[in-house]
Coordinates of C-alpha atoms in Angstrom, one line a residue:
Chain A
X22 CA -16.0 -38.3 -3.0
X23 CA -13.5 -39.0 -0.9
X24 CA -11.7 -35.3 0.0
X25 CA -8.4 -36.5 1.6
X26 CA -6.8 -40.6 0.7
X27 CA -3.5 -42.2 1.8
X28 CA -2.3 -44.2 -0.7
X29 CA 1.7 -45.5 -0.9
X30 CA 2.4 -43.6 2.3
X31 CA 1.6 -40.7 0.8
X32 CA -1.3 -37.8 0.6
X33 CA -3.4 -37.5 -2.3
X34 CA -6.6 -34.6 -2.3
X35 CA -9.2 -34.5 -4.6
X36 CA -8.3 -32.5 -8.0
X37 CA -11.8 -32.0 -8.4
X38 CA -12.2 -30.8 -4.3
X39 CA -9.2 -28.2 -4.9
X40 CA -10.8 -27.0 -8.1
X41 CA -13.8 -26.1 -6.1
X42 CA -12.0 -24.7 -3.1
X43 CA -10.0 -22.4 -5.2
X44 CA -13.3 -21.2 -6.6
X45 CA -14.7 -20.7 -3.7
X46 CA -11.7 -19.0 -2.0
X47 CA -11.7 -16.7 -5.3
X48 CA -16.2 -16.0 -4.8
X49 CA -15.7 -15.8 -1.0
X50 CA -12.5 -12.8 -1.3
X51 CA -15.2 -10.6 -3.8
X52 CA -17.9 -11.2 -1.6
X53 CA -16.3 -10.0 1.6
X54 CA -14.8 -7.2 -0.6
X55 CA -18.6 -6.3 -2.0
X56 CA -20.1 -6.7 1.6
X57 CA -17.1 -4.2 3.3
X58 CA -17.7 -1.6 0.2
X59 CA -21.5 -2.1 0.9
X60 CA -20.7 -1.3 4.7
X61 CA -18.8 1.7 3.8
X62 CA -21.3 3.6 1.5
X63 CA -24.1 2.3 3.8
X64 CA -22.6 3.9 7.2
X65 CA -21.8 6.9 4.9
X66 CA -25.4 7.5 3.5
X67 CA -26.9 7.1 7.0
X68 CA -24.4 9.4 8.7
X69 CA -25.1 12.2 5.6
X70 CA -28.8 12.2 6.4
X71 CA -28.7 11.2 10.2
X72 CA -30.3 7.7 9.9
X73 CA -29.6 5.1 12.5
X74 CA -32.0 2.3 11.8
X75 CA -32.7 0.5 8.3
X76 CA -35.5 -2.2 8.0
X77 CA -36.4 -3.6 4.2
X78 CA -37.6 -7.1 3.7
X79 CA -35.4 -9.4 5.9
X80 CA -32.7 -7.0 6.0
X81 CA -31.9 -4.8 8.9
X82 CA -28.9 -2.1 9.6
X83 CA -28.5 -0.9 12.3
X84 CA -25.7 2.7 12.3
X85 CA -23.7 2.3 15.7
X86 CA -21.7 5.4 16.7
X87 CA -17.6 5.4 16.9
X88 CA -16.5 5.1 20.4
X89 CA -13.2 4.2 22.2
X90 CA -11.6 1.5 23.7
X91 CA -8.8 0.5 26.9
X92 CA -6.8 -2.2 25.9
X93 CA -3.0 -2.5 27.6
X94 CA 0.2 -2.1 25.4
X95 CA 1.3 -5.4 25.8
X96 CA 4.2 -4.7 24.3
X97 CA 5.4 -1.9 26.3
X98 CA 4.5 -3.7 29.6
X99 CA 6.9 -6.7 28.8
X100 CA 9.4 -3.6 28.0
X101 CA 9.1 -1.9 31.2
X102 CA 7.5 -4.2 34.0
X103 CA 9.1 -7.8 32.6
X104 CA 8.1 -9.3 35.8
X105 CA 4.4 -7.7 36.1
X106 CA 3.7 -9.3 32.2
X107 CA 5.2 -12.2 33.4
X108 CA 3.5 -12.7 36.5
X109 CA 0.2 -12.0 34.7
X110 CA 1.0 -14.0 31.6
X111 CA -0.7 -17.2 31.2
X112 CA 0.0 -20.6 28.7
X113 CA -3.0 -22.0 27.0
X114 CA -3.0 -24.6 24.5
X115 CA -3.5 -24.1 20.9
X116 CA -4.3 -27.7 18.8
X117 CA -2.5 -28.2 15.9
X118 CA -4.1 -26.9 12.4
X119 CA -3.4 -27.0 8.7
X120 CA -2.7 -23.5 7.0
X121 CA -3.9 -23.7 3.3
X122 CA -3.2 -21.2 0.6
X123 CA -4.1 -21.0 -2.7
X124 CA -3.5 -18.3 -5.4
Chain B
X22 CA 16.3 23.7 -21.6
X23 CA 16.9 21.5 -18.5
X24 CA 20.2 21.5 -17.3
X25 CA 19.8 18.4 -16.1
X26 CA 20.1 15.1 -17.7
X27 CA 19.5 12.0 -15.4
X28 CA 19.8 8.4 -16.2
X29 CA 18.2 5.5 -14.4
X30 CA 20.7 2.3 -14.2
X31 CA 18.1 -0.4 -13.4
X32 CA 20.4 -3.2 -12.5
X33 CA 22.0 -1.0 -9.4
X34 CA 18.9 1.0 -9.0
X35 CA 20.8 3.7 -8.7
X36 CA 20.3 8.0 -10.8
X37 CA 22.7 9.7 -12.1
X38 CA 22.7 13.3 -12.6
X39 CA 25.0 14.8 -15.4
X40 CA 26.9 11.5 -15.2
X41 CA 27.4 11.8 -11.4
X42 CA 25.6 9.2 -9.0
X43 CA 22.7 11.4 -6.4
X44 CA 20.6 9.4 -3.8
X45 CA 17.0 8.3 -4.6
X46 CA 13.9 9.1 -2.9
X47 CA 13.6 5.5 -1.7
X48 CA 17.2 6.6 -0.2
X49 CA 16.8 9.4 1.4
X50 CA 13.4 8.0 2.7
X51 CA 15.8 5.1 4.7
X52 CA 17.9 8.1 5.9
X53 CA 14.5 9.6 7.5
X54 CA 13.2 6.0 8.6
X55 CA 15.8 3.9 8.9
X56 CA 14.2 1.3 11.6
X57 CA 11.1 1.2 9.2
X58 CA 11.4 -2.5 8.2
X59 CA 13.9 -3.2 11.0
X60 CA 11.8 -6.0 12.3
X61 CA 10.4 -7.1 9.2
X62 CA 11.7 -10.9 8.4
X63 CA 13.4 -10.5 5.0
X64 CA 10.9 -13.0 3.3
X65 CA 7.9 -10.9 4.2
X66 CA 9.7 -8.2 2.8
X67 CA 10.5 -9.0 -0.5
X68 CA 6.8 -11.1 -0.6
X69 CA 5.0 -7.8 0.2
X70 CA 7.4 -6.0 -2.2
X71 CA 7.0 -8.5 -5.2
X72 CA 2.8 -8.3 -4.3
X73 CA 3.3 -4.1 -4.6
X74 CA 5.5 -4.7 -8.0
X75 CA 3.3 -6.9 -9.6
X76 CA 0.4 -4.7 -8.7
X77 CA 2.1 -1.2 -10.1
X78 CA 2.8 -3.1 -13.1
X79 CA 0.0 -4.5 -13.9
X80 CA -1.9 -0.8 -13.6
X81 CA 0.9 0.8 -15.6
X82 CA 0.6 -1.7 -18.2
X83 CA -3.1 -1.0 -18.1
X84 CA -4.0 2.3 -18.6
X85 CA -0.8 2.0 -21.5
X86 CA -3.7 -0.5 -23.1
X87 CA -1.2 -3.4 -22.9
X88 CA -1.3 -5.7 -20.7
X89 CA 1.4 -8.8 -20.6
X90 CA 1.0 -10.2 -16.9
X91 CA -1.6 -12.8 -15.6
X92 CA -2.9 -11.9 -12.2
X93 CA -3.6 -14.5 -9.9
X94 CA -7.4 -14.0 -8.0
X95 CA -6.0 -12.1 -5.0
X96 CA -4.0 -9.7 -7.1
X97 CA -7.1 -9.6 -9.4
X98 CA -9.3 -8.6 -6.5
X99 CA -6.4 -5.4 -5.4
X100 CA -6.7 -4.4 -9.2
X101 CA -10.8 -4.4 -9.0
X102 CA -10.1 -2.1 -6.0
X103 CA -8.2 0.3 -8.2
X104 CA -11.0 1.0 -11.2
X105 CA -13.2 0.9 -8.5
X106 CA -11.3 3.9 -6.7
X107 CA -11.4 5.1 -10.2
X108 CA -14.8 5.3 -10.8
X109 CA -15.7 6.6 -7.6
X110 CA -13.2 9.6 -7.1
X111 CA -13.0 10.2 -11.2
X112 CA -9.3 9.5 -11.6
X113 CA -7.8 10.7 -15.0
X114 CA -4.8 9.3 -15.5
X115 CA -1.7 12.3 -17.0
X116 CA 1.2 10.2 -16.6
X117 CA 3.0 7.7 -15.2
X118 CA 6.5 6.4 -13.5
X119 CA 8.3 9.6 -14.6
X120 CA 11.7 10.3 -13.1
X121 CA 12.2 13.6 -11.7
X122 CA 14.8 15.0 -10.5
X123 CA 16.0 17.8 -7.8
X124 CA 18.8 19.7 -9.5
X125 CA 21.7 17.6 -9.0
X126 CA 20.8 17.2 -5.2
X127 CA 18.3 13.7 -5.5
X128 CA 16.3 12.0 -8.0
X129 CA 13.4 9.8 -8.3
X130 CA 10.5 8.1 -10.1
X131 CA 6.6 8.8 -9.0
X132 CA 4.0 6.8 -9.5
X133 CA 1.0 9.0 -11.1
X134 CA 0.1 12.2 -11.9
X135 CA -3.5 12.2 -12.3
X136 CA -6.7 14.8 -12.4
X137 CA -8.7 13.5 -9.7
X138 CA -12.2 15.4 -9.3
X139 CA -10.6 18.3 -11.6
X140 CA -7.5 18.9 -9.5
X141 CA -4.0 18.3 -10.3
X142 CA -2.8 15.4 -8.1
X143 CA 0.2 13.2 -7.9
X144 CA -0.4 10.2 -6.4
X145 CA 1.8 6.8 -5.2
X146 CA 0.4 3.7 -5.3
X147 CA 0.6 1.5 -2.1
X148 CA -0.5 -2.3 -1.4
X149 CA 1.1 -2.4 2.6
X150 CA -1.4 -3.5 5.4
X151 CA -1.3 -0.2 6.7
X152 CA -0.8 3.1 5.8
X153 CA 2.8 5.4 7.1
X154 CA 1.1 8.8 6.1
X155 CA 4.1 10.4 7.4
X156 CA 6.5 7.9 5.1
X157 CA 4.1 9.0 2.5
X158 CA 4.0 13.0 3.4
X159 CA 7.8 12.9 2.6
X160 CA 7.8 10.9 -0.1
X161 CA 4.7 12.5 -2.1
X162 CA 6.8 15.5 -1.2
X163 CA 10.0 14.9 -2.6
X164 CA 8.8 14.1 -5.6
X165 CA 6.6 17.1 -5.9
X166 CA 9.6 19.4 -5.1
X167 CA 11.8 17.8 -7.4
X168 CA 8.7 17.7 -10.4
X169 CA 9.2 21.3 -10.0
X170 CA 5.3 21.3 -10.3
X171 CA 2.4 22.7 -8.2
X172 CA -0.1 19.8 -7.5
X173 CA -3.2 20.5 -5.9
X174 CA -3.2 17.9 -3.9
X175 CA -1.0 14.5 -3.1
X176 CA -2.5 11.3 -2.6
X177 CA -1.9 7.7 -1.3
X178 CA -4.1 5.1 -3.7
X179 CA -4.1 2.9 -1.2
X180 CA -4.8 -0.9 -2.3
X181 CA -4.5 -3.4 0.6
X182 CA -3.8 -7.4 0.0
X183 CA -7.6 -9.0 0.6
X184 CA -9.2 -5.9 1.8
X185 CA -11.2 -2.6 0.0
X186 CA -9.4 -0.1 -1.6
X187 CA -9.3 3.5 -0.6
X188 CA -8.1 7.1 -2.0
X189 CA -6.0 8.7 1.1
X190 CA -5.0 12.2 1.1
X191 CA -1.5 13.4 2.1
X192 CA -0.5 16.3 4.1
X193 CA 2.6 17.9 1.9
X194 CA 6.1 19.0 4.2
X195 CA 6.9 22.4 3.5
X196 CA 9.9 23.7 1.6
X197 CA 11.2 24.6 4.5
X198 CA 11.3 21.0 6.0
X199 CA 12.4 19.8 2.7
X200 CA 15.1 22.4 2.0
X201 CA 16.1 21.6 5.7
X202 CA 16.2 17.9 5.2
X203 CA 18.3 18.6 1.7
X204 CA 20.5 20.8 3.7
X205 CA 21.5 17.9 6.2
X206 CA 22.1 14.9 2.8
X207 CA 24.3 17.6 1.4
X208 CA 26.2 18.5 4.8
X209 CA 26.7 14.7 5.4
X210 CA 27.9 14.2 2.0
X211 CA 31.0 16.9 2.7
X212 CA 32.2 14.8 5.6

């Protein structure tokens, strides 16, 4: 099956191929929902009886601890020392992409 | 009796109390944060705000038992979110979208007014990426003053696009913060 055809100048896609993908986009959103609820009442079950390791048939968890991080207010640097966020600002390319959406 | 009789003119969204026109929650809430969406690109804003409506209808319509609107998957997926908030924090539904009103000071509509665990809550709906809990605080207790009821406690039921829902509780203002904010609208409104 061919995904993707130019015909006339202009861009025809699969019916069946956007049938799918909307199917899969629809699976994939409840999955990643299921998996973060999962994550939740998993880190809150270990932290209630002070578990940090789980190991049952091909599955593992493992509890890491919150901690903290540095990062630099990017924003406020380009506020108040323009030509320090300038001097260490840097280009890099970015290749061109498609954004598809589907409801 | 109440005193009181408010009307709701949709079109305008604008309250009237005893026939005279009073400033909304959603009003006064601009006059607190009025940079809030200030660099928000109009689109997003009324996308996000159509996503929110479509979402507090579609519950409303729900636990009324009739249901009219067709959710698409990702709306369906915030709505999952919700009974399954439901189910976990045992959300009992009292009422819903009731307008309240502050004397003839402000007026307003609240989302829910729920028993949640056995305690008497009121609780606004939100679907926004993140969370203002200080927006909230003044809203949730606006409406809470103006209710004229006690609620045990106020929550956010917070339903973010694509992501898990969560039940979020909110610090109340005082009555003196909120008598002192109501002092200022009414002090403005002279000049």
């Amino acid at each position: 099956m061919e995904l993707v055809k130019i015909e006339n100048n202009d861009i025809v896609i699969s019916e069946d191929f956007i049938k799918d993908y909307k199917n899969f986009q629809k699976i994939k959103l409840e999955m990643d929902l299921k998996e973060k609820e999962f994550k939740e009442a998993l880190k809150e079950a270990m932290e209630s009886i002070g578990k940090t390791e789980i190991l049952l048939n091909g599955f593992s968890a493992t509890y890491r601890k919150g901690t903290t991080k540095t990062t630099i207010d990017s924003k406020r640097l380009k506020a108040e020392m323009p030509e320090i966020a300038e001097k260490y600002s840097k280009i890099s390319e970015v290749s061109s992409s498609v954004v598809i959406k589907c409801e | 009796m109440n005193k009181y009789e408010v009307e709701y003119i949709d079109d305008i969204h604008t309250y009237l109390v005893n026939g005279v026109i009073v400033p909304s929650v959603t009003e006064i809430l601009q006059r607190i944060f009025p940079d809030k969406y200030k660099n928000v690109p109009r689109e997003t804003l009324i996308r996000k705000a159509t996503y929110g409506t479509i979402i507090h209808n579609y519950i409303e319509q729900y636990e009324k038992g009739v249901i009219t609107i067709k959710l698409n998957y990702i709306q369906e997926a915030s709505f999952s979110q919700y009974l399954r908030l439901k189910d976990k924090h045992n959300i009992n539904i009292l009422e819903q979208e009731k307008i309240v009103n502050y004397k003839d000071i402000y007026a307003g509509r609240y989302d829910i007014k729920a028993n949640i665990n056995g305690e008497l809550c009121l609780c606004d709906i939100k679907t926004t990426a993140s969370l203002d809990k200080e927006y909230l605080s003044w809203q949730l207790s606006l409406y809470e003053y103006a209710s004229g009821e006690k609620f045990d406690k106020l929550y956010a039921i917070w339903l973010p696009k694509k992501d898990i829902g969560r039940l979020v509780e909110i610090k109340r203002k005082s009555k003196k913060e909120i008598n002192k904010l109501l002092e200022e609208i009414k002090n403005e409104e002279i000049r």
